[in-house]
PDB file of C-alpha atoms and ligand atoms in Angstrom:
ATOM      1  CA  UNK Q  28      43.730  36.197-104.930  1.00  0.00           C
ATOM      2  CA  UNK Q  29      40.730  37.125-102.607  1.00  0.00           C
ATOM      3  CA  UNK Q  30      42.126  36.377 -99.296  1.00  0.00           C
ATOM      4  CA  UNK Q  31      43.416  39.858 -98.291  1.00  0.00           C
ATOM      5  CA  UNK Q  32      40.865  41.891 -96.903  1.00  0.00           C
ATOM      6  CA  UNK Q  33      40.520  45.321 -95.365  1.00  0.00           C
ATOM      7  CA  UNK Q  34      42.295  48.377 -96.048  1.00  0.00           C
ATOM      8  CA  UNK Q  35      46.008  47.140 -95.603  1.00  0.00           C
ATOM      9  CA  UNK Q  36      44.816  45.432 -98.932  1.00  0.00           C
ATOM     10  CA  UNK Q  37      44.160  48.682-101.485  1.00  0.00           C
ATOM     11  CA  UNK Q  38      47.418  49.849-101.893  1.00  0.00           C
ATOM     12  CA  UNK Q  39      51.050  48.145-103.033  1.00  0.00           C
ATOM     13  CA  UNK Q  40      52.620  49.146 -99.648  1.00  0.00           C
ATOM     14  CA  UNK Q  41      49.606  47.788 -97.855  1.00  0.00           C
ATOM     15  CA  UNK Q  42      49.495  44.448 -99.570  1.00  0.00           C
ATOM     16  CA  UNK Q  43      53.397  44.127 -98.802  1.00  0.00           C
ATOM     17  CA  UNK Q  44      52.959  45.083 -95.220  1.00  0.00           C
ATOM     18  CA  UNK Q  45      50.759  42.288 -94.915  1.00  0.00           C
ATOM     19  CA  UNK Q  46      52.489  39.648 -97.140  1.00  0.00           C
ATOM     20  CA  UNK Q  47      55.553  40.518 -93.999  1.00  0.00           C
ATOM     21  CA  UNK Q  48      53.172  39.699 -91.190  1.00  0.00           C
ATOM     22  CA  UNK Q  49      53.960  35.722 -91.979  1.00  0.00           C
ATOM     23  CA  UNK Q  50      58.238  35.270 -91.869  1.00  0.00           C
ATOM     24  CA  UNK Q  51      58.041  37.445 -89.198  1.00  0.00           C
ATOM     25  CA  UNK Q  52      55.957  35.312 -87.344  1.00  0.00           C
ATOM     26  CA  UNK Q  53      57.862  32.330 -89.054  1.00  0.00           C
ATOM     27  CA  UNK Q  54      61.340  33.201 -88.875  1.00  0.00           C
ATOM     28  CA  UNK Q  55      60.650  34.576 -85.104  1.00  0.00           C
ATOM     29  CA  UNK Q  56      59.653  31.224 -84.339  1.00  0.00           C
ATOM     30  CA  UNK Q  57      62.562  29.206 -86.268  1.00  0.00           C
ATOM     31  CA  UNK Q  58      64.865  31.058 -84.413  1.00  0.00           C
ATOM     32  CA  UNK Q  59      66.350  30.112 -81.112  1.00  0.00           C
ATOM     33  CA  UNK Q  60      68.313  32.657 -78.929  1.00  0.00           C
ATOM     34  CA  UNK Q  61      68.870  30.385 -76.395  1.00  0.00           C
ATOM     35  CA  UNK Q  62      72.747  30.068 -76.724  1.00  0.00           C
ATOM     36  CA  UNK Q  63      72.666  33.402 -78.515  1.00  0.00           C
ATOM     37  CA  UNK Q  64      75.257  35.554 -76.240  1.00  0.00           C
ATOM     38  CA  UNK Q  65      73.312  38.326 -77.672  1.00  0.00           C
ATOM     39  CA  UNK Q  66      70.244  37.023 -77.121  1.00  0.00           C
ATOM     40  CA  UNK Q  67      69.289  37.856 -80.388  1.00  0.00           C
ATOM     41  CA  UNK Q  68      70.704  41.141 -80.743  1.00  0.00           C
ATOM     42  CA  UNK Q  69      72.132  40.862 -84.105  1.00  0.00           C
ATOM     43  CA  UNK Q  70      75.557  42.725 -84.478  1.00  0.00           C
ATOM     44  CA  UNK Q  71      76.471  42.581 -88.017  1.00  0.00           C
ATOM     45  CA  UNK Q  72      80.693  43.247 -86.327  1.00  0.00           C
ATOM     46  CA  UNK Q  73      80.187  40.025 -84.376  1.00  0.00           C
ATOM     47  CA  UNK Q  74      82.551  37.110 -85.693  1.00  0.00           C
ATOM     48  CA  UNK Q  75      79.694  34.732 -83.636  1.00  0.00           C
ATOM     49  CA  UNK Q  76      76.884  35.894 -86.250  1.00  0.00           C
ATOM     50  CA  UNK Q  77      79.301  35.601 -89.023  1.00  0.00           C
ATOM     51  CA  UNK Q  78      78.768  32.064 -88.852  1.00  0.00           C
ATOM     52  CA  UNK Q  79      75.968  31.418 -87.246  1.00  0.00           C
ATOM     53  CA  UNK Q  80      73.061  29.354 -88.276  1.00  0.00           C
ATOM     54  CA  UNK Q  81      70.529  32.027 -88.275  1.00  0.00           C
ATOM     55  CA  UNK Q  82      72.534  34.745 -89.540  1.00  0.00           C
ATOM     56  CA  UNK Q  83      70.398  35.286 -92.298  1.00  0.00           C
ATOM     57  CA  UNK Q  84      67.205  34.829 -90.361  1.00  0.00           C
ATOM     58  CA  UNK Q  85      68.495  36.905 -87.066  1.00  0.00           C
ATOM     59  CA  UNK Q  86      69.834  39.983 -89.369  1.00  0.00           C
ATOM     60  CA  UNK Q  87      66.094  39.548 -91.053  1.00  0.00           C
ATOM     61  CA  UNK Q  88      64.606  40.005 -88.101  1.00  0.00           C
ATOM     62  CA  UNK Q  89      66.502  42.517 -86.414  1.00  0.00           C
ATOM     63  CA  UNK Q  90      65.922  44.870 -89.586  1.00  0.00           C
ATOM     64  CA  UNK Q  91      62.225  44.182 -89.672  1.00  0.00           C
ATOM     65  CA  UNK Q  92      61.649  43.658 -85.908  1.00  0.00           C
ATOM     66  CA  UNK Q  93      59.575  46.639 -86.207  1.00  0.00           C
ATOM     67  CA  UNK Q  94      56.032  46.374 -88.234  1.00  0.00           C
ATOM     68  CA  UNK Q  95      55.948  48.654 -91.064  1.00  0.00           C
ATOM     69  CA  UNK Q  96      53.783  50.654 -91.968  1.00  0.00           C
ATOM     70  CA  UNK Q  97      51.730  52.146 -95.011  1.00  0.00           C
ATOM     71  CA  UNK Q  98      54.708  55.024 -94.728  1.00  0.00           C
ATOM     72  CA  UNK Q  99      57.336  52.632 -95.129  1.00  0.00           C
ATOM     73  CA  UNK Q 100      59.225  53.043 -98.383  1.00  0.00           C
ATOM     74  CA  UNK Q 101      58.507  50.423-100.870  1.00  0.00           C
ATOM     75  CA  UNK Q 102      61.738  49.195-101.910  1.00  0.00           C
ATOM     76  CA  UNK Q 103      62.365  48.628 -98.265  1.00  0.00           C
ATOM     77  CA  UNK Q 104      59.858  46.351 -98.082  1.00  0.00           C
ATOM     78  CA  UNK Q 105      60.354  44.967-101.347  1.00  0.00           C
ATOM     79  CA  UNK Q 106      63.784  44.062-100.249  1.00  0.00           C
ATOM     80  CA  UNK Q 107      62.488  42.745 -96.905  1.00  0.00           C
ATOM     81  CA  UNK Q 108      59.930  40.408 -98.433  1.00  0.00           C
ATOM     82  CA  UNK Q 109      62.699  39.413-100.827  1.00  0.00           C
ATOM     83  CA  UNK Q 110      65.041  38.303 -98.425  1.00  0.00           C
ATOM     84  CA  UNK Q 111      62.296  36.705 -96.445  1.00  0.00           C
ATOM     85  CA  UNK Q 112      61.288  35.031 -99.665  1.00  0.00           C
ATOM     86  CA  UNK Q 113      64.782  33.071 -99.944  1.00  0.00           C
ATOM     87  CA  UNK Q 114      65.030  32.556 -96.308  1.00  0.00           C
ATOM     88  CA  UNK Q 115      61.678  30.906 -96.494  1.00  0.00           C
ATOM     89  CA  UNK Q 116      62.557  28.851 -99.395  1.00  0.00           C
ATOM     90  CA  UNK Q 117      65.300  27.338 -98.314  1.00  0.00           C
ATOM     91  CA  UNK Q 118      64.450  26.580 -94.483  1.00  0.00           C
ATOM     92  CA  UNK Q 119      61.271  24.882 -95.572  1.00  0.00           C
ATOM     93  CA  UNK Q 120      62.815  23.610 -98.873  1.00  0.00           C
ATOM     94  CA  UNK Q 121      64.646  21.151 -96.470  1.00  0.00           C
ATOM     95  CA  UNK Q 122      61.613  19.634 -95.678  1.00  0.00           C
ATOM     96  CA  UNK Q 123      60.320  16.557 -97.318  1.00  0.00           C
ATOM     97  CA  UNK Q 124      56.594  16.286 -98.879  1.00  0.00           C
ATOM     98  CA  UNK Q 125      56.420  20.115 -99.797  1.00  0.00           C
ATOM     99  CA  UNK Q 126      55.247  20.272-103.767  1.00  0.00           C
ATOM    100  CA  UNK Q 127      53.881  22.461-106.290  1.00  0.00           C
ATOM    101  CA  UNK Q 128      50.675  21.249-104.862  1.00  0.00           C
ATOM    102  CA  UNK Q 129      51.171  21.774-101.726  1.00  0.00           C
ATOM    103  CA  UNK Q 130      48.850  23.912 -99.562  1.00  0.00           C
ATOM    104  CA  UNK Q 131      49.985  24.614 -96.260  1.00  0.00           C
ATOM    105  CA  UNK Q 132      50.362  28.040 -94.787  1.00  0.00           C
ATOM    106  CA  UNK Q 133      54.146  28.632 -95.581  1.00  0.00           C
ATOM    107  CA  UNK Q 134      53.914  27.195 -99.347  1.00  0.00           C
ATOM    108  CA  UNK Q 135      50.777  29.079-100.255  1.00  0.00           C
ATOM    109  CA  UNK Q 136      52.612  32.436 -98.618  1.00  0.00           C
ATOM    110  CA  UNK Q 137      55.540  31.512-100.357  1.00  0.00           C
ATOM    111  CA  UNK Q 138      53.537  31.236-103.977  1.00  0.00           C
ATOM    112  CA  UNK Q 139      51.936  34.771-103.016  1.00  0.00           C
ATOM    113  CA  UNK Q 140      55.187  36.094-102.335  1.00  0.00           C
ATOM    114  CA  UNK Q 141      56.960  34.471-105.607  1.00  0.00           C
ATOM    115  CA  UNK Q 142      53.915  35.554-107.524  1.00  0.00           C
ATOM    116  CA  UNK Q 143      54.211  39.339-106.227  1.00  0.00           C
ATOM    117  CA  UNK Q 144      58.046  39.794-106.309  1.00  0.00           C
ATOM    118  CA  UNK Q 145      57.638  38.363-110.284  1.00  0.00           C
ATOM    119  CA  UNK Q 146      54.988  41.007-111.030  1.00  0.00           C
ATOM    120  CA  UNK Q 147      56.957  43.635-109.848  1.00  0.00           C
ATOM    121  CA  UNK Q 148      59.837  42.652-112.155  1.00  0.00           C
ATOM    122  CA  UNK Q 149      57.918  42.831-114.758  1.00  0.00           C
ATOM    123  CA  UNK Q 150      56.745  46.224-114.417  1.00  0.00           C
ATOM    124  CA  UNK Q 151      60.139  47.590-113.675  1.00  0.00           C
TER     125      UNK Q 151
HETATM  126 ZN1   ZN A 235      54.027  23.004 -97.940  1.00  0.00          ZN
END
């Protein structure tokens, strides 16, 4: 790998933490509150974000709004980076001229992501 550096790198947690840094940036940016009547404030009771477009995205957000940190427990943010995974996939799945070979930011996180969520099910 050899493009994490730092501390946030050594541990499992700390390489997670910073494998979240990019949807959240990503998704934050995909989605638009601007006819959100919550403006954003995800209520999972809400029949609007039932069937909203960025349902899955907003309620991704809202849960990992917050950085976490090295304390955070690890199946949390397995689970996060899971979700974030698929959400990723299939926003920028959409769009044309993304390959194997492809190496722009959100298909080389996506491989990093894929390539850590498949190690871990191996181990467990
Ligand atoms: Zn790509």
């Amino acid at each position: 790998m050899g493009t994490l550096t730092g501390l946030n790198s050594r541990t499992i947690t700390g390489h997670l933490v910073t494998l979240l840094e990019y949807p959240r940036w990503l998704i934050d940016r995909d989605v638009d509150f601007t006819d959100c009547h919550l403006s954003g404030d995800y209520e999972a009771g809400d029949s609007t974000c039932v069937d909203c477009d960025f349902g899955r995205a907003c309620r991704w957000l809202a849960a990992n709004r917050d950085v976490p940190t090295l304390e955070s427990p690890l199946e949390e943010l397995i689970e996060a980076l899971t979700t974030a995974a698929n959400y990723v996939r299939r926003a920028h799945g959409a769009a044309a001229g993304h390959d194997r070979r492809c190496d722009c930011d959100t298909c080389a996180w996506l491989r990093e992501a894929n390539n850590f969520l498949r190690a871990r099910r191996h181990r467990a």
